[in-house]
Tab-separated table of C-alpha atoms and ligand atoms in Angstrom:
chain	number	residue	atom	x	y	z
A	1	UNK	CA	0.000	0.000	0.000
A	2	UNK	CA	2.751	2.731	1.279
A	3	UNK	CA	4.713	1.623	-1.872
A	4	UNK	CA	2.024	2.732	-4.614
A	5	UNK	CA	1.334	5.885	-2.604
A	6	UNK	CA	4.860	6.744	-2.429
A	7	UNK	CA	5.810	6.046	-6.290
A	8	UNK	CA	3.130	8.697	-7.548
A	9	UNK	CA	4.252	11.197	-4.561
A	10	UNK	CA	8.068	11.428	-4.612
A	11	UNK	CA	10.319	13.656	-5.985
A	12	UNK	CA	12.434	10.712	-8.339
A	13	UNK	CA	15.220	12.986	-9.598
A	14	UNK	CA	16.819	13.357	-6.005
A	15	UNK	CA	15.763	9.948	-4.471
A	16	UNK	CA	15.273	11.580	-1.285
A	17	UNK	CA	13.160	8.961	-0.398
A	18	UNK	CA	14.366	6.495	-2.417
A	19	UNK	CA	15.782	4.257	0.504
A	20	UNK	CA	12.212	4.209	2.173
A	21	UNK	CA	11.386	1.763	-1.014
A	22	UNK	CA	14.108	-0.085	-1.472
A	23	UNK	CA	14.498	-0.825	2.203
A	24	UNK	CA	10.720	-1.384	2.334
A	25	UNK	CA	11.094	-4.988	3.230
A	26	UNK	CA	13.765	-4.770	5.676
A	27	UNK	CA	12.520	-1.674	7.568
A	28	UNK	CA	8.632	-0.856	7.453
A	29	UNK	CA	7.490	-0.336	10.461
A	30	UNK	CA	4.435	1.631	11.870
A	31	UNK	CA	6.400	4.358	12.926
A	32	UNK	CA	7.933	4.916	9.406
A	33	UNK	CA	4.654	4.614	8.263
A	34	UNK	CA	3.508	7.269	9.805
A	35	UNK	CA	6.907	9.547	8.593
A	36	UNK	CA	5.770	8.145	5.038
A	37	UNK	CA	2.187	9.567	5.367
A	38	UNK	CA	3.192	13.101	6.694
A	39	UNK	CA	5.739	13.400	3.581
A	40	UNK	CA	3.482	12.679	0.692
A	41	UNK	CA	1.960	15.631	1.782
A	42	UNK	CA	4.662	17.802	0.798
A	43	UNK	CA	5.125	19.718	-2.341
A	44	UNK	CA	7.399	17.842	-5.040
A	45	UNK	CA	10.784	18.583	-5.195
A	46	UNK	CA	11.867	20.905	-7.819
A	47	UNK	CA	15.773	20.257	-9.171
A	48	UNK	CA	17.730	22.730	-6.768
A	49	UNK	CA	21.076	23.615	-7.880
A	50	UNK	CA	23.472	23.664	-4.930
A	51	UNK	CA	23.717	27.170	-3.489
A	52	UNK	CA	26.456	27.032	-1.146
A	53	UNK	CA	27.655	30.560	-1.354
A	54	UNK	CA	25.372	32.956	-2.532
A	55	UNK	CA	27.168	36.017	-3.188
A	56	UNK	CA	25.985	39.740	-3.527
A	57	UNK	CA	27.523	42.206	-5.986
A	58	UNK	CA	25.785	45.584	-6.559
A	59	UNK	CA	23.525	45.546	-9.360
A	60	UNK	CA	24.806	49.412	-10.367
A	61	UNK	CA	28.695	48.416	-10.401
A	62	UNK	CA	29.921	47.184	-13.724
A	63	UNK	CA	33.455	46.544	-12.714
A	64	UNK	CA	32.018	43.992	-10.476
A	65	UNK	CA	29.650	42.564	-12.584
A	66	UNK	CA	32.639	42.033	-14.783
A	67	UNK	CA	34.240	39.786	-12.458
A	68	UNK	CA	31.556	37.175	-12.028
A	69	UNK	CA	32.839	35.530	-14.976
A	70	UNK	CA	35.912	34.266	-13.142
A	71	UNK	CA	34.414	33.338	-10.046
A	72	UNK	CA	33.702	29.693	-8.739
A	73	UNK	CA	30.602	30.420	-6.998
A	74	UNK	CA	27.563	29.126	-7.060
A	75	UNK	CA	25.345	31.275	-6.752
A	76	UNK	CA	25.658	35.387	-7.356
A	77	UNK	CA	22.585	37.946	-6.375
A	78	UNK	CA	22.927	41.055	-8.579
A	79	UNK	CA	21.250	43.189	-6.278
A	80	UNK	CA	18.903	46.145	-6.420
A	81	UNK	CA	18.617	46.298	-2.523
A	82	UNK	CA	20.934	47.010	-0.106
A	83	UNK	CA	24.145	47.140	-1.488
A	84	UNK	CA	22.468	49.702	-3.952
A	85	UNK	CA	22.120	53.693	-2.533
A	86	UNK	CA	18.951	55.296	-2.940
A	87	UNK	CA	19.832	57.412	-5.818
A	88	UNK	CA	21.333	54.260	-7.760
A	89	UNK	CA	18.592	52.077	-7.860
A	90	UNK	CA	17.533	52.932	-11.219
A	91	UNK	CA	20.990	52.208	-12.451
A	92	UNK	CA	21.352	49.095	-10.742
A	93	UNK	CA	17.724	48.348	-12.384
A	94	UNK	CA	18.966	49.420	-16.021
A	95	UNK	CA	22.267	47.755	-15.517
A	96	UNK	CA	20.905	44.429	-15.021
A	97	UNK	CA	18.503	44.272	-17.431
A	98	UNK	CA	21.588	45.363	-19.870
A	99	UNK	CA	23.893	42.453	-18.710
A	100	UNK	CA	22.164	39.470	-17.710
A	101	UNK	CA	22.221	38.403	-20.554
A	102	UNK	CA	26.035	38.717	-21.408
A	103	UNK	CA	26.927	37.419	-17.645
A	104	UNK	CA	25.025	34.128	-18.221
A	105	UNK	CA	27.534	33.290	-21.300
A	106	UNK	CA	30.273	33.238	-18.682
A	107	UNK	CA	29.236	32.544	-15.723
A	108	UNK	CA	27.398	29.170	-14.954
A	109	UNK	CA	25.809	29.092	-11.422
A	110	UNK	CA	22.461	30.351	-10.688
A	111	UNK	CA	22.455	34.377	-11.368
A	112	UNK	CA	19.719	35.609	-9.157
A	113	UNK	CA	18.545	39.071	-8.932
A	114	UNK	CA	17.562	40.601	-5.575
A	115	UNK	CA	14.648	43.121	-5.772
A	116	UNK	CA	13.755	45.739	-3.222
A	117	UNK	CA	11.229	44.358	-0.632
A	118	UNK	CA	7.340	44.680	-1.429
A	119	UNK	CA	6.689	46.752	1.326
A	120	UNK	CA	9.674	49.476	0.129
A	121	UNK	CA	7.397	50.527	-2.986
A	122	UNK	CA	10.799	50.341	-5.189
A	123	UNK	CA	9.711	46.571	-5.720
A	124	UNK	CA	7.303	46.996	-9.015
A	125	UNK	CA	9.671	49.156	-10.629
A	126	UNK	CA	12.159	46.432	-9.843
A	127	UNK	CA	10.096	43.261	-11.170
A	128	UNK	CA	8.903	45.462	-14.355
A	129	UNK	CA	12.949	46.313	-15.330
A	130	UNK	CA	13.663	42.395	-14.833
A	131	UNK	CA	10.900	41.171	-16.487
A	132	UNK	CA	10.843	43.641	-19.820
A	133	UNK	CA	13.855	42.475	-20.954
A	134	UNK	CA	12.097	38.839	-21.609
A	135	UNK	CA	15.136	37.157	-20.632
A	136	UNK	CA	14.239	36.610	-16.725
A	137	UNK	CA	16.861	35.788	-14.092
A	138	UNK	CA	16.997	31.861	-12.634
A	139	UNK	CA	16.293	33.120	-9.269
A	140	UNK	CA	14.487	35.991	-7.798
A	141	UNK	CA	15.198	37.046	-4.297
A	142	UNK	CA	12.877	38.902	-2.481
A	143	UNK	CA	14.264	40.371	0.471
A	144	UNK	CA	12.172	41.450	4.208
A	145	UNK	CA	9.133	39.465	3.920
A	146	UNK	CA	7.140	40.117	6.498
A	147	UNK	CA	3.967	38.114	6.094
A	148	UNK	CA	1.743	35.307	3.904
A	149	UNK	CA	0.192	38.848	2.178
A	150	UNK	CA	3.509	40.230	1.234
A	151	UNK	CA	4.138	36.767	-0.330
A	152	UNK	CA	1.313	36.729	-1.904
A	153	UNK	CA	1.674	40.202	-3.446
A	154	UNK	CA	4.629	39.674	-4.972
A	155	UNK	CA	4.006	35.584	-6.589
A	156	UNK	CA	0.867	37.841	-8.132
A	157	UNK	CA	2.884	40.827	-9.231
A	158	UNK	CA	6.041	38.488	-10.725
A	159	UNK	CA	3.897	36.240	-12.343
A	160	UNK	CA	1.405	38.762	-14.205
A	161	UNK	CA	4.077	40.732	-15.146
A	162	UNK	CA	5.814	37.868	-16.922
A	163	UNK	CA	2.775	36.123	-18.088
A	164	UNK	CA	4.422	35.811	-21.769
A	165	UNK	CA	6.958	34.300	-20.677
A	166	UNK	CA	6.918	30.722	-19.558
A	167	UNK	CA	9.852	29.803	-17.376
A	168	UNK	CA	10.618	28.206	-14.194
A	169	UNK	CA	11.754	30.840	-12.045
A	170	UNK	CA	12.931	30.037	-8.557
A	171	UNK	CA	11.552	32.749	-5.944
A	172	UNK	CA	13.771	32.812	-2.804
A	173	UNK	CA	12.501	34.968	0.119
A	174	UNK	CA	14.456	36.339	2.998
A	175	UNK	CA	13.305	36.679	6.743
A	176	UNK	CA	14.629	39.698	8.230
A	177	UNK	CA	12.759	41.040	11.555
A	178	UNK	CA	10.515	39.533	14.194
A	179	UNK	CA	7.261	39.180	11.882
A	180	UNK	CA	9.384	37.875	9.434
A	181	UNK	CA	10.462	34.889	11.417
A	182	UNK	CA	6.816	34.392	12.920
A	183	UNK	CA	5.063	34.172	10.221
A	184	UNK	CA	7.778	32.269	8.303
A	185	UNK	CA	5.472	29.028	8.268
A	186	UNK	CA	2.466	31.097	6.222
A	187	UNK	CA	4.695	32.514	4.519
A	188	UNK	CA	5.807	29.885	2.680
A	189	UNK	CA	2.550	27.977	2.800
A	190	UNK	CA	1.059	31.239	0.903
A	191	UNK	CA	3.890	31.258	-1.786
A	192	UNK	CA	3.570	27.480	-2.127
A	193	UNK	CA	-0.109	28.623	-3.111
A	194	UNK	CA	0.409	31.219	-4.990
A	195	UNK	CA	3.172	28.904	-7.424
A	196	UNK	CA	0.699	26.025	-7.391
A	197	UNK	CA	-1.471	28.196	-9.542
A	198	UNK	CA	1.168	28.682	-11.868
A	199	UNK	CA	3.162	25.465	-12.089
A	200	UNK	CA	5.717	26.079	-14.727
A	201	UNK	CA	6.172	29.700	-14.213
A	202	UNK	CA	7.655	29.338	-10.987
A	203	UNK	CA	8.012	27.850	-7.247
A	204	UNK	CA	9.261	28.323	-3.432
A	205	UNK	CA	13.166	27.390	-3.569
A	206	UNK	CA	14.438	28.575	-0.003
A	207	UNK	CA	15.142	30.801	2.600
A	208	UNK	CA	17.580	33.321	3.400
A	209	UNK	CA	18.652	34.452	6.629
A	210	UNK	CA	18.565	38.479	6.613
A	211	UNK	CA	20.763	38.575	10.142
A	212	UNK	CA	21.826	41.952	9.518
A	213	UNK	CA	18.150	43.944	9.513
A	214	UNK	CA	16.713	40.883	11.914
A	215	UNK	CA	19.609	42.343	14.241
A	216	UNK	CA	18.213	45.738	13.653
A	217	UNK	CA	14.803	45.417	14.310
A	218	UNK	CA	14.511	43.005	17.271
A	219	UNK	CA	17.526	45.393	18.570
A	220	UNK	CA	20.482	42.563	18.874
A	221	UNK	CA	23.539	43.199	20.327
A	222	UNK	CA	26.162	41.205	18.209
A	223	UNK	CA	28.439	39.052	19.460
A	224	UNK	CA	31.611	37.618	17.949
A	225	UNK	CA	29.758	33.490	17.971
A	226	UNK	CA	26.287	34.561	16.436
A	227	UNK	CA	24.937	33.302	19.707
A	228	UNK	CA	22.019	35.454	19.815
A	229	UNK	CA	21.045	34.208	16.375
A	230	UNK	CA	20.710	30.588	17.288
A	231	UNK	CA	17.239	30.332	18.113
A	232	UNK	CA	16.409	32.208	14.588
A	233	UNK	CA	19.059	30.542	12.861
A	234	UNK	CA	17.351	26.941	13.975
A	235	UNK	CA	14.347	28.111	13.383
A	236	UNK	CA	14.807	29.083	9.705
A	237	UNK	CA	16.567	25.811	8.938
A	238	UNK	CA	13.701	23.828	10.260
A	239	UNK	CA	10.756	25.499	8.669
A	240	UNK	CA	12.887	25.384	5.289
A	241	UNK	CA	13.242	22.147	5.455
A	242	UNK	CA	9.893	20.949	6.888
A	243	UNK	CA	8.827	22.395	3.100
A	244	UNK	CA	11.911	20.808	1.757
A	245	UNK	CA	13.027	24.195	0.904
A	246	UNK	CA	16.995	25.330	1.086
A	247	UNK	CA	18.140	27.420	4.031
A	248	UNK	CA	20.790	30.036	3.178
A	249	UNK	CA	23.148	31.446	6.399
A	250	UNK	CA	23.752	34.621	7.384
A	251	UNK	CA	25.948	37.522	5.792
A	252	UNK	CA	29.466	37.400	7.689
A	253	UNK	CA	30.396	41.157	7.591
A	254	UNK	CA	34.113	40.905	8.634
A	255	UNK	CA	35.332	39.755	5.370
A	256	UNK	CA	38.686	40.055	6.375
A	257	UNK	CA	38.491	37.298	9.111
A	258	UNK	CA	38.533	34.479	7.476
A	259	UNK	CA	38.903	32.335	10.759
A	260	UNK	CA	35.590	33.779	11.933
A	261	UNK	CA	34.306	33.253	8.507
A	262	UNK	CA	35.024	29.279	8.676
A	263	UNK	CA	34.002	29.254	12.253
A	264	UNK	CA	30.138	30.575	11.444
A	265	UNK	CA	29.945	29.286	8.043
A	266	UNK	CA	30.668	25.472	9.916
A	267	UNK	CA	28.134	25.892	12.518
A	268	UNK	CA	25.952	26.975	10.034
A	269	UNK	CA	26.375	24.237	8.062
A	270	UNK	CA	26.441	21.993	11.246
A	271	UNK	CA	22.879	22.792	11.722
A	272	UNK	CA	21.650	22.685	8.404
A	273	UNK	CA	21.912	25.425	6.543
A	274	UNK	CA	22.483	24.573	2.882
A	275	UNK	CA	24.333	27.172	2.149
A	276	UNK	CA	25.712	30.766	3.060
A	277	UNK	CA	25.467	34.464	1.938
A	278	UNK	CA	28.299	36.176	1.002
A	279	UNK	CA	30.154	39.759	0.085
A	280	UNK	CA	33.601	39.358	-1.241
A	281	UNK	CA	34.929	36.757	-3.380
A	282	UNK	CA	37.373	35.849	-1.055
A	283	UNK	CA	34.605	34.226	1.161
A	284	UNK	CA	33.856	32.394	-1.637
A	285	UNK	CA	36.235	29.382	-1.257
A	286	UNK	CA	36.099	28.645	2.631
A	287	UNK	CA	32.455	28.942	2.694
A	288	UNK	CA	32.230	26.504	-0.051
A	289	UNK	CA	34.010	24.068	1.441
A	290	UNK	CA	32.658	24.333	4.678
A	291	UNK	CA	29.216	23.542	3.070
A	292	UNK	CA	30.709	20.404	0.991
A	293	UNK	CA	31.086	16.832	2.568
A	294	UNK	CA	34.536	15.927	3.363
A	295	UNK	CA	36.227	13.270	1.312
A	296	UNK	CA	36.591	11.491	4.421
A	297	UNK	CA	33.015	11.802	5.245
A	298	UNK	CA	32.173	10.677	1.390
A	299	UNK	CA	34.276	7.860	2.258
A	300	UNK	CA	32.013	7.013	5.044
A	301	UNK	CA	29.015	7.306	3.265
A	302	UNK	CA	29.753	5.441	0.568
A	303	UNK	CA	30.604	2.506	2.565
A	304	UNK	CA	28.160	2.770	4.651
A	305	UNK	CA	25.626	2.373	2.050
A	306	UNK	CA	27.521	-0.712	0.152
A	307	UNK	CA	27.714	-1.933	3.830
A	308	UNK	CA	23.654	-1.073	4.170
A	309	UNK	CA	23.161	-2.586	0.768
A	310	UNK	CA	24.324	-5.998	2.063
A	311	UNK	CA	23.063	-6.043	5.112
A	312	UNK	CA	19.503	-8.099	5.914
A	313	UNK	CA	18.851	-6.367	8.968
A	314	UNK	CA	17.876	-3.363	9.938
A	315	UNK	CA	20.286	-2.321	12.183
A	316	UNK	CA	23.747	-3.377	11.854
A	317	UNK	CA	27.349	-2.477	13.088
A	318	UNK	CA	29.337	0.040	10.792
A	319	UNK	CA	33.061	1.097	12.074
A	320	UNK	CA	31.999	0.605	15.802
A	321	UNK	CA	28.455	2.098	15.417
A	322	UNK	CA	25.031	1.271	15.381
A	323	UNK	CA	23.387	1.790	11.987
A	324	UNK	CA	19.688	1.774	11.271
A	325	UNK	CA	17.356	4.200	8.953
A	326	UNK	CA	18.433	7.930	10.270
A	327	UNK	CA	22.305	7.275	9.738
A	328	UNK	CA	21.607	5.516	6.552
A	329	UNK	CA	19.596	8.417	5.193
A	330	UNK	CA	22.062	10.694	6.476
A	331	UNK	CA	24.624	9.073	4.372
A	332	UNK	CA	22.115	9.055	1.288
A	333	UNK	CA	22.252	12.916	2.042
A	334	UNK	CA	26.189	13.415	1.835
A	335	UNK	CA	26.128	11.236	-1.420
A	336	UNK	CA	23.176	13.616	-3.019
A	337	UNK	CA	25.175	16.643	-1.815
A	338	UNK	CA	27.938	15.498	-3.718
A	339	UNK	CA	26.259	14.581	-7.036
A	340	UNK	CA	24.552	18.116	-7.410
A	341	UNK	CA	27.759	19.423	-6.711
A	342	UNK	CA	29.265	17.620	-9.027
A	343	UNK	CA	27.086	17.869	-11.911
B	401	LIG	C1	23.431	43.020	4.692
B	401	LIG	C2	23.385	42.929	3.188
B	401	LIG	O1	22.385	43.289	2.617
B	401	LIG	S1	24.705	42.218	2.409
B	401	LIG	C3	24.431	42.597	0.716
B	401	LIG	C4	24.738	44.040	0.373
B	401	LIG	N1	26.154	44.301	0.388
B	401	LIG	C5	26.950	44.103	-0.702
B	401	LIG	O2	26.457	43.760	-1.764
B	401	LIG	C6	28.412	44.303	-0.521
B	401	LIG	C7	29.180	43.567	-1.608
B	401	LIG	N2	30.613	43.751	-1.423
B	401	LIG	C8	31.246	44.889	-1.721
B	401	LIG	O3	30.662	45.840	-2.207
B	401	LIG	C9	32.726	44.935	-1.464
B	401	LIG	O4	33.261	43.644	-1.314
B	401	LIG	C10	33.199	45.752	-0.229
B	401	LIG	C11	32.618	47.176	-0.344
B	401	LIG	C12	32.720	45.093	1.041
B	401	LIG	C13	34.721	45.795	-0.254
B	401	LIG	O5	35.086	46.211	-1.551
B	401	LIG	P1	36.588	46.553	-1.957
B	401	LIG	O6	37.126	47.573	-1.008
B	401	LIG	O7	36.608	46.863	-3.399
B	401	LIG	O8	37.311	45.179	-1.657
B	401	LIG	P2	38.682	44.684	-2.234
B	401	LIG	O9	39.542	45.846	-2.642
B	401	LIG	O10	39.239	43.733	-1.272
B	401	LIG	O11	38.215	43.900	-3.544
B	401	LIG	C14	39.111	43.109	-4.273
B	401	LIG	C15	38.589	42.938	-5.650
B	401	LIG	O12	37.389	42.175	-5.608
B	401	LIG	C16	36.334	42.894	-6.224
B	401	LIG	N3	35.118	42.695	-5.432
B	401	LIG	C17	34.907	43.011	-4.148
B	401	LIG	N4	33.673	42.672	-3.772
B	401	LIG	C18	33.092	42.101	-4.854
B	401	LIG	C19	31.807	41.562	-5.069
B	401	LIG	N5	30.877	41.533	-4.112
B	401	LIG	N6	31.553	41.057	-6.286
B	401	LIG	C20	32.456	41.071	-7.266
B	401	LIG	N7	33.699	41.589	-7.124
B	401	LIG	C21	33.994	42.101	-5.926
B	401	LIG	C22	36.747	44.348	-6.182
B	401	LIG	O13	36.142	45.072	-7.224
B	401	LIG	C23	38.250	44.257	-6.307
B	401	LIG	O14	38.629	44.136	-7.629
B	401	LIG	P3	39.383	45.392	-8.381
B	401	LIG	O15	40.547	45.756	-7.503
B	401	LIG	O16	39.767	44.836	-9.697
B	401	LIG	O17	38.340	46.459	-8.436
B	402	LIG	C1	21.875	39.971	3.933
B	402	LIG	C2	20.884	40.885	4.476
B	402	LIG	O1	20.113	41.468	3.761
B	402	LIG	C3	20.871	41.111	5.905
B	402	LIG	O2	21.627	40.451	6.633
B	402	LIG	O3	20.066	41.934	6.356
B	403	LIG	MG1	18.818	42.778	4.740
């Protein structure tokens, strides 16, 4: 029975829950059951590309922009927001529209554009630059969402103004103050709506961690481990993931520290963030490999999952350690990881 419901319900490019069926005979149990049920509610899976630094250049700077060519990031966010003065923003607007385009010849990660936030009023003039030129960017990011309505406005306002164009465009949103992270749940359930609606014009990819305005508004003092961020930090990760979403880390502004750098980007990672923001290319590198599976854990994985594959119970003794489903599908994780990384 749990079989046929799975089959039509799973995402089958990742295999995230590929182990659930072929384990089925060794490890059904009522309890995994019941995990079955709850995720064939979820949304499919869309194909994420891995976004393990995201980094920001200024959508007005051309000198910059130039530069994304030769980087070995995954992900870049020309942005329109904050790294963008006032009187700028309509250069930063005209600018990318101009060289999206040209960038994506050279530059093969996911080039995202972040827009001003819906409640800023900038954010229509933004979507209307991005979306006239009829070549629209991967990923949109939509910064300081603050509720299900602002969601909401902005899935209607992206997708009517590109109604000509049909592409999948991945919307990532940012939580950045108190109502932000209250609300995130709605949030996402009201952009998961709004999508459905439109199935191959876009969907829900992830969530970014806005730690520099969430410091602002709920009045944070910093402090050099992030420590007052943890409950947020978790938070973020495990409503992201709950929707199967990505969870992107917080902006480390002393970009000269790259000790500090490492530190946070391995707790983030540590907790399950997929992947971190970033302002200078020299982050680029640590936080990259912070967020990729060591070869020694790879190593571990992969025989873990030969040593799963022979097994006939379901628990056996790996290297010392008990082994049943959760370590097994943690190892299924590190060898995903590594495939989208690698493709
Ligand atoms: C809280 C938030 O909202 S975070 C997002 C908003 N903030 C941003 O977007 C900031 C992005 N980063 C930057 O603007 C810059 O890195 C700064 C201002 C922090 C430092 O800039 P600089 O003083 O130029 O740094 P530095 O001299 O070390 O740069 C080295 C080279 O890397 C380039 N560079 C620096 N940052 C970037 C970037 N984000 N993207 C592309 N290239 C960059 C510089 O242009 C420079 O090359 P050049 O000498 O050929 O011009
Ligand atoms: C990155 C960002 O926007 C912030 O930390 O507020
Ligand atoms: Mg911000």
């Amino acid at each position: 029975m749990a079989w046929n419901i799975f089959s039509n319900t799973i995402c089958q490019s990742c295999g995230c829950f590929k182990l659930f069926t072929s384990s089925y005979t060794k490890v059904l149990s009522s309890k995994l059951t019941r995990n079955i049920s709850n995720a064939t509610k979820l949304p499919k899976h869309k194909i994420m590309p891995p976004r393990r630094a995201l980094l920001y250049v200024p959508g007005h700077d051309k000198r910059k922009i130039e530069k994304i060519g030769s980087l070995k990031v995954d992900c870049v966010a020309l942005d329109c927001e904050d790294g963008v003065a006032l009187d700028k923003k309509d250069l930063a607007r005209s600018t990318i529209a101009e060289v999206y385009s040209e960038v994506q010849k050279t530059f093969s990660g996911d080039l995202c554009v972040r827009i001003n936030s819906p409640s800023s009023g900038l954010a229509e003039m933004d979507i209307r630059a991005i979306t006239a030129t009829g070549n629209l960017p991967s990923t949109i990011i939509v910064p300081k969402v603050n509720s299900a309505d602002e969601m909401r406005w902005f899935c209607n306002e992206y997708i009517s103004s590109c109604k000509r164009v049909p592409l999948q465009t991945s919307i990532i949103f940012m939580t950045e103050s108190g109502q932000g992270l209250l609300n995130l749940k709605e949030i996402i359930e009201a952009g998961i709506a709004a999508c459905a609606q439109h199935p191959t014009r876009c969907h829900i990819s992830g969530v970014i961690f806005g730690s520099d305005d969430f410091c602002a508004d709920l009045e944070i003092n910093r402090t050099s481990d992030a420590s007052e961020l943890t409950y947020a930090r978790q938070k973020i990760v495990a409503t992201a993931k709950a929707f199967r979403m990505q969870a992107i880390d917080m902006v480390y502004i002393d970009y000269k520290d790259s000790e500090g750098l490492k530190k946070q980007a391995t707790d983030g990672a540590n907790i399950g963030f997929t992947g971190k923001q970033v302002i200078h290319p020299n982050q680029i590198a640590p936080v990259q490999e912070c967020f990729s599976p060591s070869e020694e854990k790879v190593k571990w994985a992969e025989e873990l999952l030969g040593a799963f594959e022979k097994s006939t119970e379901g628990v056996f003794t790996f290297r010392g350690q008990m082994i049943d489903m959760p370590t097994v599908l943690q190892a299924k994780n590190i060898k995903r990881l590594v495939e989208e990384i690698n493709k």
